[in-house]
Coordinates of C-alpha atoms in Angstrom, one line a residue:
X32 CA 135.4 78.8 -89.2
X33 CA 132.1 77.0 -89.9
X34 CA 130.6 78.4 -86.6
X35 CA 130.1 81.7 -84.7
X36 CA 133.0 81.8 -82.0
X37 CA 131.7 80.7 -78.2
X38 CA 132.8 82.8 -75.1
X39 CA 134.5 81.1 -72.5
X40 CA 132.4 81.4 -69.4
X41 CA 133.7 84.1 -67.1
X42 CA 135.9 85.5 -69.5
X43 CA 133.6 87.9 -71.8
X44 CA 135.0 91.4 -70.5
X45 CA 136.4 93.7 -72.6
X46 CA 140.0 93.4 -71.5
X47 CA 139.9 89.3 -72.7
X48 CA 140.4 87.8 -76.0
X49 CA 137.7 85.4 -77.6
X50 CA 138.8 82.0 -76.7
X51 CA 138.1 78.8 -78.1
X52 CA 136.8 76.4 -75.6
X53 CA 138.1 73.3 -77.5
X54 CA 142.0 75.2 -76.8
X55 CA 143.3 73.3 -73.7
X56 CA 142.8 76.3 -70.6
X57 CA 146.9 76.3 -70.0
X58 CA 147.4 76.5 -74.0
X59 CA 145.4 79.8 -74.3
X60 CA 146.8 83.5 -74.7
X61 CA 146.4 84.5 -71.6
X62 CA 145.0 87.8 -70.3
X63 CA 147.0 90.9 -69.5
X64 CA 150.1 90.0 -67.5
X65 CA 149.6 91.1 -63.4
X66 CA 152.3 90.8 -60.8
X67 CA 151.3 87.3 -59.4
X68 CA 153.7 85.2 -57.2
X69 CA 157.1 83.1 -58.7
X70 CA 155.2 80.1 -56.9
X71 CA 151.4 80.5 -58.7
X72 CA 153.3 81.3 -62.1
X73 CA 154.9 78.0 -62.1
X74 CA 152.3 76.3 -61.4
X75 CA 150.6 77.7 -64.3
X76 CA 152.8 75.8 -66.3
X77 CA 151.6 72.6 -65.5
X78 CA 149.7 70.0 -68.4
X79 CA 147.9 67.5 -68.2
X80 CA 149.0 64.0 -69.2
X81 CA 146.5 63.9 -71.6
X82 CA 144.7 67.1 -72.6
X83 CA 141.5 65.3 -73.9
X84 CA 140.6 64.4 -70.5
X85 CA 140.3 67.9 -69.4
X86 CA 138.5 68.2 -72.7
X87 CA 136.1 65.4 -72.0
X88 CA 135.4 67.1 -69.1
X89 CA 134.7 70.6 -70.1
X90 CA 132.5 69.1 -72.8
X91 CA 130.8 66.3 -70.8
X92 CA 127.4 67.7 -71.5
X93 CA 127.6 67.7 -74.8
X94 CA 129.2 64.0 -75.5
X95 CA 127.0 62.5 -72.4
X96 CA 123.9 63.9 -74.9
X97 CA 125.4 63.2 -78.3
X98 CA 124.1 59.9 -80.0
X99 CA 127.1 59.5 -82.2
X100 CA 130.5 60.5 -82.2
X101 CA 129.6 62.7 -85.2
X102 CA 127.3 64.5 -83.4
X103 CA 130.5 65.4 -81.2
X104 CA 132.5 66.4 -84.2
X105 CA 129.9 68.4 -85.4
X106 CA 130.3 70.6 -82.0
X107 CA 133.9 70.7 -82.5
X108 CA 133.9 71.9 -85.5
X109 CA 131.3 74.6 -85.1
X110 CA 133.6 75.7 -82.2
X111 CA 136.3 76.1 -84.6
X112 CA 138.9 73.2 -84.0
X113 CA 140.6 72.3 -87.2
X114 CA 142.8 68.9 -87.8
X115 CA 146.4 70.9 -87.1
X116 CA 144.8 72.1 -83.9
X117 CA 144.1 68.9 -83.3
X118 CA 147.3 67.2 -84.0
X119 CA 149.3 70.1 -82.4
X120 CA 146.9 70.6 -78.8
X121 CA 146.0 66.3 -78.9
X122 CA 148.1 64.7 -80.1
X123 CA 144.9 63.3 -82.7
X124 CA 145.3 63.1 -86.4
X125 CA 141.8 64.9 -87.3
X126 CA 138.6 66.1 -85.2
X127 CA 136.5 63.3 -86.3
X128 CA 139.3 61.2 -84.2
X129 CA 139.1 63.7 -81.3
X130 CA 135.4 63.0 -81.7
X131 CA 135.2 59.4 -81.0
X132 CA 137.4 59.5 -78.4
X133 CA 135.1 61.8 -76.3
X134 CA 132.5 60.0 -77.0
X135 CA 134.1 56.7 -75.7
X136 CA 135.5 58.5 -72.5
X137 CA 132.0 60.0 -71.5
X138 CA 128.9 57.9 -70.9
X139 CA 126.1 58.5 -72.2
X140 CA 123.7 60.3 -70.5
X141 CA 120.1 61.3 -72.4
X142 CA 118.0 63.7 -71.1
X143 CA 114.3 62.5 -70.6
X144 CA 111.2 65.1 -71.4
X145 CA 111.4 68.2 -69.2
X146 CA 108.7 68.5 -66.8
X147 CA 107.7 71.6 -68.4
X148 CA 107.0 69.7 -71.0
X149 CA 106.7 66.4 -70.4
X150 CA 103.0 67.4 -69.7
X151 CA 101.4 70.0 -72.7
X152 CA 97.7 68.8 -71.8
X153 CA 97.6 69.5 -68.6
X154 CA 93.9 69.6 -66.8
X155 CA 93.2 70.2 -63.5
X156 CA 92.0 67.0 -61.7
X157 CA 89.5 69.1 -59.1
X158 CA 88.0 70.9 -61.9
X159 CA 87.4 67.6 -64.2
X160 CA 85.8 66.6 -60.8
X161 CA 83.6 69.8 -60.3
X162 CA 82.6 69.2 -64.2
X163 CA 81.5 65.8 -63.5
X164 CA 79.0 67.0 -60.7
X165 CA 77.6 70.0 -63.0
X166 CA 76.9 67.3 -65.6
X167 CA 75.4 65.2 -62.9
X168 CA 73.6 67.4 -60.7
X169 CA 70.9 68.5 -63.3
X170 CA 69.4 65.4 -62.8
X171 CA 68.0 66.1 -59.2
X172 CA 66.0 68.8 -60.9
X173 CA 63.8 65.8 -61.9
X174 CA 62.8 64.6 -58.8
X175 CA 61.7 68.4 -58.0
X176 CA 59.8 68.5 -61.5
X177 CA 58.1 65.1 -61.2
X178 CA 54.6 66.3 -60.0
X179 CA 54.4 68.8 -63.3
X180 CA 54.1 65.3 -65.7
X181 CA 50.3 64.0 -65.7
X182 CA 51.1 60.1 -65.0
X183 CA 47.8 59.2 -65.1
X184 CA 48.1 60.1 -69.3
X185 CA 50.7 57.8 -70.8
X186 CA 52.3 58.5 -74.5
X187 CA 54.5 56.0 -75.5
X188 CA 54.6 54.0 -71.9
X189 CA 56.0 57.4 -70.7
X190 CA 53.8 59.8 -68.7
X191 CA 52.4 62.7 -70.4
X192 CA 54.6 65.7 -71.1
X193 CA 57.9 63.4 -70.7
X194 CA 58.2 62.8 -74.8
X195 CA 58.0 66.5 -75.7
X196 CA 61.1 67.0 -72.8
X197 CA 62.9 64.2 -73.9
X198 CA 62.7 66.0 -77.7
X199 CA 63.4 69.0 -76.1
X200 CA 66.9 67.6 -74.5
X201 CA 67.3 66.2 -77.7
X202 CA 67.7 69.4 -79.3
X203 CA 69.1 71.0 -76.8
X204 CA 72.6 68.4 -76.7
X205 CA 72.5 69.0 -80.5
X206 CA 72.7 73.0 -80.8
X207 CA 74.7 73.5 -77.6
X208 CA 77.4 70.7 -78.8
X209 CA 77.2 72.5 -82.1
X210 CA 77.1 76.4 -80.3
X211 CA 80.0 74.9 -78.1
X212 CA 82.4 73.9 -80.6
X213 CA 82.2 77.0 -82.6
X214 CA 83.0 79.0 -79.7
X215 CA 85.7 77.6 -78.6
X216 CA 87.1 77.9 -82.2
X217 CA 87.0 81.8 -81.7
X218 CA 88.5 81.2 -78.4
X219 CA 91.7 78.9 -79.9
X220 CA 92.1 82.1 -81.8
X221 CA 92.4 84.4 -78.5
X222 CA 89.5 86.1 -79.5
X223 CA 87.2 86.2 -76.2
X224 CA 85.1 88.9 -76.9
X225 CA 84.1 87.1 -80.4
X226 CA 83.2 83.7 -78.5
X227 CA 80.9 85.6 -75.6
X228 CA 79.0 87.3 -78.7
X229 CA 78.7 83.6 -80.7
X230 CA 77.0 82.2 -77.1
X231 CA 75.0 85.8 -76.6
X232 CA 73.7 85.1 -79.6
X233 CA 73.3 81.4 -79.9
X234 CA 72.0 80.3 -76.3
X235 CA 68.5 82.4 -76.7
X236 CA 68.3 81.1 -80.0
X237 CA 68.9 77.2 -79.1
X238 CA 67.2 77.5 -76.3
X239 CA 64.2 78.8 -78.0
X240 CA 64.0 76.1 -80.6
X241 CA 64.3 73.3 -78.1
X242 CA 61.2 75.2 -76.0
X243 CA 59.3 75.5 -79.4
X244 CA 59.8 72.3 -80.2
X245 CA 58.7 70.7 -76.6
X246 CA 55.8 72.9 -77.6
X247 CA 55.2 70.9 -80.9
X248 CA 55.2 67.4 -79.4
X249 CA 52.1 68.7 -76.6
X250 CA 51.8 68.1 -73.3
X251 CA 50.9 69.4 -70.0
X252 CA 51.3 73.2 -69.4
X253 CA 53.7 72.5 -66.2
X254 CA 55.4 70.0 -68.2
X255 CA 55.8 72.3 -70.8
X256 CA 57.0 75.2 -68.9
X257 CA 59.7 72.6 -67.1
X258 CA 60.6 71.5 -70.7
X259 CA 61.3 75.8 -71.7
X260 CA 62.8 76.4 -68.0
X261 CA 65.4 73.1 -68.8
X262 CA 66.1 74.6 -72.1
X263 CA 67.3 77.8 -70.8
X264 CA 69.0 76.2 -68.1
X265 CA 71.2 73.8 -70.6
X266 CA 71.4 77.1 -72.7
X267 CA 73.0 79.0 -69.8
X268 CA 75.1 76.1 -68.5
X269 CA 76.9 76.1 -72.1
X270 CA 77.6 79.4 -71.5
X271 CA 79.4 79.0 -68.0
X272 CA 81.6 75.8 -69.2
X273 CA 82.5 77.3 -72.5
X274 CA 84.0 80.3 -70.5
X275 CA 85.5 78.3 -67.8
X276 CA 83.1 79.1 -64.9
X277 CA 82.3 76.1 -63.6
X278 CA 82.1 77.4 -60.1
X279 CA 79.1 79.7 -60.8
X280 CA 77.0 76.7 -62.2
X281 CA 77.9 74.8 -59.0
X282 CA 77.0 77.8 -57.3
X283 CA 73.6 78.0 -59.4
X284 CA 72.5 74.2 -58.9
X285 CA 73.1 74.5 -55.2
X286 CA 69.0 75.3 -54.6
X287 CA 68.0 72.7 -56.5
X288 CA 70.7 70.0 -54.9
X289 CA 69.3 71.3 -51.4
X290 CA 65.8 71.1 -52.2
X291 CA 65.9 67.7 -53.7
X292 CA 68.0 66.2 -50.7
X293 CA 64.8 67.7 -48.6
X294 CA 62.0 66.1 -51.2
X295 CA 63.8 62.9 -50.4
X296 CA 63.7 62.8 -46.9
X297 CA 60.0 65.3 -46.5
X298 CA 57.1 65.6 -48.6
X299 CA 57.0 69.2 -49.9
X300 CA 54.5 71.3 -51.7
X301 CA 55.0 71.3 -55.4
X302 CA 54.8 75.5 -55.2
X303 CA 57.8 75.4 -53.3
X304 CA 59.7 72.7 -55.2
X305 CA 59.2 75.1 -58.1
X306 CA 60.2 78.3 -56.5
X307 CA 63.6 75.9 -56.0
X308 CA 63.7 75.0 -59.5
X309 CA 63.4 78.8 -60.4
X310 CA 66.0 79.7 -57.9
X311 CA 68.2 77.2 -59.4
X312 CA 67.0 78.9 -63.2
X313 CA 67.5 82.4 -62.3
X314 CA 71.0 81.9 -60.9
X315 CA 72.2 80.4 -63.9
X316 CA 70.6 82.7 -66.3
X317 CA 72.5 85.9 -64.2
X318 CA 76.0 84.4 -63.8
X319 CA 76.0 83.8 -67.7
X320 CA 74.5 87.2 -68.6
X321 CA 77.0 88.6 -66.5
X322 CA 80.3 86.8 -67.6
X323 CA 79.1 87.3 -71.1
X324 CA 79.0 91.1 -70.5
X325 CA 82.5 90.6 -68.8
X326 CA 83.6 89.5 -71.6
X327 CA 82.1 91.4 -74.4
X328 CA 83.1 94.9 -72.2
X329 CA 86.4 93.7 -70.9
X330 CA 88.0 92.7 -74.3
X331 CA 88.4 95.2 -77.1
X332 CA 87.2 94.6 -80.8
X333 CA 90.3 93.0 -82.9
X334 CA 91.1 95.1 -85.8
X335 CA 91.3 92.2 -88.0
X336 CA 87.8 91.1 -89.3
X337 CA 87.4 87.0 -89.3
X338 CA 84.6 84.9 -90.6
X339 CA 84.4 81.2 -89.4
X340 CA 82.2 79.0 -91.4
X341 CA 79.3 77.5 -90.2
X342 CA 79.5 74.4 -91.8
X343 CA 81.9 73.3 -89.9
X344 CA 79.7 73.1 -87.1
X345 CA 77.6 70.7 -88.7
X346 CA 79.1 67.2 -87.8
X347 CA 79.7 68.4 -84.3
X348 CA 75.5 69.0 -84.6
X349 CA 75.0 65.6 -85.4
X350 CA 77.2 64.4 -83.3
X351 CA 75.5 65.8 -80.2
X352 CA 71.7 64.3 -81.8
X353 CA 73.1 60.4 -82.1
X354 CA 74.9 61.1 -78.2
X355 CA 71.3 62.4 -77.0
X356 CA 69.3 59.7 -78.9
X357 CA 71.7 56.8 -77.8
X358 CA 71.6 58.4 -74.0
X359 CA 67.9 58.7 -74.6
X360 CA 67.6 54.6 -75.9
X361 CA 69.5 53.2 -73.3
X362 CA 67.7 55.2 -70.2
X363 CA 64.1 55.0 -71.5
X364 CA 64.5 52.0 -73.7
X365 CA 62.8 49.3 -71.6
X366 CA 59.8 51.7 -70.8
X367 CA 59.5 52.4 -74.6
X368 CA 59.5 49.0 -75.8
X369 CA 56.6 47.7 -73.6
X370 CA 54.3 50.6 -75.3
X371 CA 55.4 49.2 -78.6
X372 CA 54.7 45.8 -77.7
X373 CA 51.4 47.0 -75.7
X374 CA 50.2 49.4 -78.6
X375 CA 51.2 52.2 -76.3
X376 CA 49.4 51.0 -73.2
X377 CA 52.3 50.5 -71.1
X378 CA 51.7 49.2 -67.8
X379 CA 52.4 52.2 -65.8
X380 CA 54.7 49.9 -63.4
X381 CA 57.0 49.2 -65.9
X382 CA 59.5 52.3 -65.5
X383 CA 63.1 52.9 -66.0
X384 CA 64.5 52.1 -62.5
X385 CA 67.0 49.5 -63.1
X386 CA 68.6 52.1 -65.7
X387 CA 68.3 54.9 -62.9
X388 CA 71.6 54.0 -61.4
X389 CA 73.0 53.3 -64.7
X390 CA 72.2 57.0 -66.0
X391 CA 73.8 58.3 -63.0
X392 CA 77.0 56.6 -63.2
X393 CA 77.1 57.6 -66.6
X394 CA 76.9 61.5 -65.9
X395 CA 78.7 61.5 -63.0
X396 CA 82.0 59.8 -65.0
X397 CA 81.8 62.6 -67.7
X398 CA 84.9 64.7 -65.8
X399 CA 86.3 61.6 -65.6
X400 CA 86.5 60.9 -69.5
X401 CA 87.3 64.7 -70.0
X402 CA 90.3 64.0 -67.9
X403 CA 91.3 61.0 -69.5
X404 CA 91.1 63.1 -73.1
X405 CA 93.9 65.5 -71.5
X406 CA 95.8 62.6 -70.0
X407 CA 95.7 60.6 -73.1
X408 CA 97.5 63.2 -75.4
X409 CA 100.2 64.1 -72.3
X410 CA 101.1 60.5 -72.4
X411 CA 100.9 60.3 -76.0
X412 CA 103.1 63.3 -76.3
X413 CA 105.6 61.9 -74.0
X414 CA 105.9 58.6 -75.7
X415 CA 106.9 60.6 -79.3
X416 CA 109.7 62.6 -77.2
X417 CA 111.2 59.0 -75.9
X418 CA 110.1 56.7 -79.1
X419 CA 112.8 55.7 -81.3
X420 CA 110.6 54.4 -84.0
X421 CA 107.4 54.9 -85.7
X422 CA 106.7 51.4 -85.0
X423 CA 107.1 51.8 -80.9
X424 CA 105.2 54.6 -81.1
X425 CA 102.4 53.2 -82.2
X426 CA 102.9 50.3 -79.8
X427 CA 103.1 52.5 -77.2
X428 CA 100.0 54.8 -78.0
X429 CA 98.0 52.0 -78.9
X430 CA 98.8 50.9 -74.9
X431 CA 97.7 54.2 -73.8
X432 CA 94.4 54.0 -75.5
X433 CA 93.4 50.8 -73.9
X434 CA 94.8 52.1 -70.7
X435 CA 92.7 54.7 -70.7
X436 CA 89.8 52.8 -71.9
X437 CA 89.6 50.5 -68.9
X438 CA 90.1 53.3 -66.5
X439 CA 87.3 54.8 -67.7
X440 CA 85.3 51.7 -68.0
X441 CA 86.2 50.3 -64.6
X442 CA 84.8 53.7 -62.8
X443 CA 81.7 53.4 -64.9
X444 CA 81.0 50.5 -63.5
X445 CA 82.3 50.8 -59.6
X446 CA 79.9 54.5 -60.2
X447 CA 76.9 52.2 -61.3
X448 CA 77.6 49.5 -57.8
X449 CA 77.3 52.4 -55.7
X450 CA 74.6 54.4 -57.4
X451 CA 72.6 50.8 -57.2
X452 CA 73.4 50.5 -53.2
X453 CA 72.1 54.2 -52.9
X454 CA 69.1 54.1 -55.2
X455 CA 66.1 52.9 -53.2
X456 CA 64.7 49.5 -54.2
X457 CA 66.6 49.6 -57.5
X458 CA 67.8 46.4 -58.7
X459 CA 71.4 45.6 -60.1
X460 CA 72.2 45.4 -63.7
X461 CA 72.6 42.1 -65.7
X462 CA 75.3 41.4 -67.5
X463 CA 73.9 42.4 -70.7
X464 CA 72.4 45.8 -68.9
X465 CA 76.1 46.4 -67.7
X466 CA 77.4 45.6 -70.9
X467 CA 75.2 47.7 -72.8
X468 CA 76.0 50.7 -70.5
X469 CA 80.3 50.2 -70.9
X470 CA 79.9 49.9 -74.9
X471 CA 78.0 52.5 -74.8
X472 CA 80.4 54.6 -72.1
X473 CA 83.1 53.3 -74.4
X474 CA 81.6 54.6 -77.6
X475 CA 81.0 57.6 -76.7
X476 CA 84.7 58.2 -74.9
X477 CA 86.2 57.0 -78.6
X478 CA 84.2 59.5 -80.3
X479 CA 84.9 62.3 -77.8
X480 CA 88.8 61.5 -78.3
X481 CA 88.5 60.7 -82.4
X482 CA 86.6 64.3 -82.1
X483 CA 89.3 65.9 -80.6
X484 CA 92.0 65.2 -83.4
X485 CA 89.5 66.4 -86.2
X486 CA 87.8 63.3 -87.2
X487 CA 84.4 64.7 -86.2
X488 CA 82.7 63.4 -89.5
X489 CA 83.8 59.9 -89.4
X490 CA 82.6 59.9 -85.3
X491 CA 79.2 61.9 -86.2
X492 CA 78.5 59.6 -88.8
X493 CA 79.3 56.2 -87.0
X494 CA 77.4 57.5 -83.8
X495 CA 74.0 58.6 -85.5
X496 CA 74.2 55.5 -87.6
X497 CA 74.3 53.4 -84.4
X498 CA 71.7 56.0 -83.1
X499 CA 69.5 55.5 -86.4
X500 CA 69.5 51.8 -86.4
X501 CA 68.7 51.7 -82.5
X502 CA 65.6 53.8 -82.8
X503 CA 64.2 51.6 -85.9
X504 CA 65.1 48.4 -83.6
X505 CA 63.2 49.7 -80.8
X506 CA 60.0 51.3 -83.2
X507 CA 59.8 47.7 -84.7
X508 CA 59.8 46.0 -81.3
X509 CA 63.5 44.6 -80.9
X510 CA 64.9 44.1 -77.7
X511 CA 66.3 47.1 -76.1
X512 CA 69.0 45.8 -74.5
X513 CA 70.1 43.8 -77.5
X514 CA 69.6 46.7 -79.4
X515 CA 72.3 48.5 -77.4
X516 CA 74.7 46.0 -77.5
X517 CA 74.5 45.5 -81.3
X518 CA 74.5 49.0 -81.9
X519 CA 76.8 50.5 -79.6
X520 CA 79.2 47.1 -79.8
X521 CA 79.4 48.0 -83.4
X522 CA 80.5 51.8 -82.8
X523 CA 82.6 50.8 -80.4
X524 CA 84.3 48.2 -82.6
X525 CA 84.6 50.6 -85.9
X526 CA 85.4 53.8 -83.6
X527 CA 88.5 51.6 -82.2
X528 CA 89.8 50.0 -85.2
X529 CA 89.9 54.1 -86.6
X530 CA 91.5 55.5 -83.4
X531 CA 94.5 52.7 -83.3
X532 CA 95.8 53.4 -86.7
X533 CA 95.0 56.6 -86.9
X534 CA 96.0 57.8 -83.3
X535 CA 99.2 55.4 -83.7
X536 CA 100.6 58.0 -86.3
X537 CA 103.2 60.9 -85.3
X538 CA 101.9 63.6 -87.2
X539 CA 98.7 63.6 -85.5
X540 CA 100.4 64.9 -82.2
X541 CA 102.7 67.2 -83.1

């Protein structure tokens, strides 16, 4: 025997023998003998005319899945059917023989992907949605905040206060992408209580440095105190979608949504668009001080120590500088190159409007491209459990990545048409503007995915050169908008022609 012995179904008491299930059913010792009627015991006598149907049939499972007749043989002879069994019970010279038969008299039949797990990334549609509003609702905190600037002082075309919060959100994107990824290392490792004490400790701490910094540039005292009060916000909001809580930072920018609905339609005081702004603050600030103590009381200390290194956090850093300065070029771009051309006199009419709708559309298709992540590796999953080569794999997930790509892209620009129609008295994009915006959409998506599979190096490095080369474009009095498409067109292009090969490979989705 070359296999463990199989129970016949419905036959495993203690008063039955351990029967094949390759034996023909009316060739088997039979049980204990019982009075039964003359009539039923004669008809227990009866055969088949050919006992490989009834074969075929118990085993139709196993041939409709087998791929070869040898897989079939392989069965048979784990089950213990020799070549005189199979001579004396089928009339068949060897199993091999018995083999091939069954797998002639069966049709094939392969099982697709399970929907258990046809699907290993799943993600929650509604809550990619509710991310996508969290990342875009911040921005009606502006429109509260606006009266703190001084616009009759102008730095850089941009009015006074707005440079040292534009550095501020700099460094803010930069620690928290940085403070982000290393928690959610200690929570890949189930180790909750580890990750709330990595963002206990590192919101305060990036928070203050991009409020000291804001500091450093100068500015206003209100702008300065908006710049601090968005730093602890962005600090906070880390927190929240680190741990999953996306509902408590809906629930926190609710005042501020309200209240800038009301500015738009009513003038109103700037004491009371601050108290909004606070409201907004404070809420935030309490819901993550009190899931972080949650989750530093509710979990108990591991037993085993573990030290992650830091510098592993160090291209996700970077990463998060060259997304903010890109961001940054393309939504304050215009307004930047007419203070270099005027020798930082802008004309205080020339402002970022047409990019206004642009920026929107932008933020609001973050949940979008989270979603598209997730949905990207289900699919690319599912095409390794039904490719047959290496070669139609990477057919099929190179497919998948374009797919995706214009999904994305398409939204980003239907977002932009209706931010445009809603904006008052902004004009429509170009078709360089619009182009600008998808490569640099695009780019960033690429990264975002490369990212995701470990190749956070090659992305930070691509993006911050792009990032590098814009700024000294835009300092030297280049073109924005050429700029853009140069510099994200050229991350776009390397970022794809790394993620098709490299994504086309099985190993990097098992």
């Amino acid at each position: 025997m070359s296999g463990p012995l199989r129970l016949v179904p419905d036959e495993a008491g203690p008063e039955h023998t351990v029967q094949l299930r390759t034996l023909p059913l009316k060739l088997r010792r039979p049980a204990p003998p019982e009075p039964e009627p003359e009539a039923e015991a004669e008809e227990s006598l009866y055969l088949s005319a050919d006992p490989l149907d009834e074969l075929a049939e118990r085993l139709r499972d196993v041939c409709a899945d087998a791929v070869h007749p040898y897989e079939i043989a392989a069965f048979l002879e784990s089950d213990g059917l020799s070549d005189e069994q199979a001579a004396l019970l089928y009339g068949r010279p060897d199993a091999f023989t018995v083999a091939e038969e069954l797998f002639e008299k069966v049709a094939r039949r392969y099982p697709g992907p399970s929907s258990e797990f046809a699907n290993p990334w799943r993600a929650d549609p509604w809550r990619c949605v509710v991310r996508g509003l969290v990342f875009a609702l911040p921005g009606l905190g502006y429109l509260l905040g606006a009266n703190l600037f001084a616009t009759t002082r102008m730095r850089f075309g941009l009015p006074s206060g707005m440079l040292a919060l534009s550095v501020a959100t700099l460094v803010s994107w930069g620690f928290n992408q940085a403070l982000a990824h290393r928690s959610y290392r200690w929570l890949g490792r189930l180790r909750r209580r580890e990750a709330a004490i990595c963002l206990a400790v590192g919101a305060p701490a990036g928070a203050l440095v991009a409020a000291a910094t804001a500091y450093l540039v100068g500015g206003p005292l209100g702008a300065l105190c908006f710049a601090a009060g968005q730093s602890c916000y962005l600090a906070a909001a880390t927190v929240l979608l680190v741990l999953g809580r996306e509902k408590f930072l809906l629930l926190a920018l609710a005042p501020a949504s309200v209240g800038a609905g009301v500015v738009l339609a009513v003038d109103v005081p700037q004491v009371v668009r601050t108290v909004v702004l606070l409201a907004s603050l404070l809420l935030a600030v309490g819901l993550c001080v009190r899931e972080l103590l949650v989750c530093i009381r509710g979990n108990e200390r591991e037993s085993v120590s573990l030290k992650l290194p830091v510098r592993q956090e160090v291209p996700h850093l970077l990463f998060g500088l060259a997304c903010g300065a890109l961001t940054l070029i393309a939504g304050l771009g215009e307004t930047l190159h007419q203070a270099v051309r005027t020798g930082g006199d802008a004309v205080q009419g020339a402002s970022t409007t047409p990019t206004g709708p642009a920026m929107i559309a932008l933020t609001l298709s973050l949940g979008l491209a989270e979603w598209l992540l997730f949905r990207y590796r289900a699919m690319a999953v599912g095409a390794l459990r039904t490719s047959h080569t290496s070669g139609q794999f990477t057919r099929r997930t190179g497919g998948i990545l374009l797919g995706c790509l214009f999904i994305y892209l398409t939204t980003v620009a239907a977002l932009d048409a209706a931010a445009t129609v809603l904006w008052p008295g902004a004009p429509a994009l170009g078709v360089p503007q619009l182009a600008a915006m998808l490569l640099l959409g695009g780019s960033l998506w690429l990264a975002l995915l490369l990212n995701a599979f470990g190749f956070s190096w090659s992305t930070a490095l691509i993006c911050l050169a792009a990032a590098v080369a814009e700024s000294a474009g835009l300092l030297a009095g280049a073109d924005p908008i050429a700029l853009q498409l140069i510099g994200c067109g050229a991350a776009a292009l390397v970022l794809t022609s790394i993620a098709g090969p490299a994504l086309g490979r099985t190993t990097q989705h098992r």
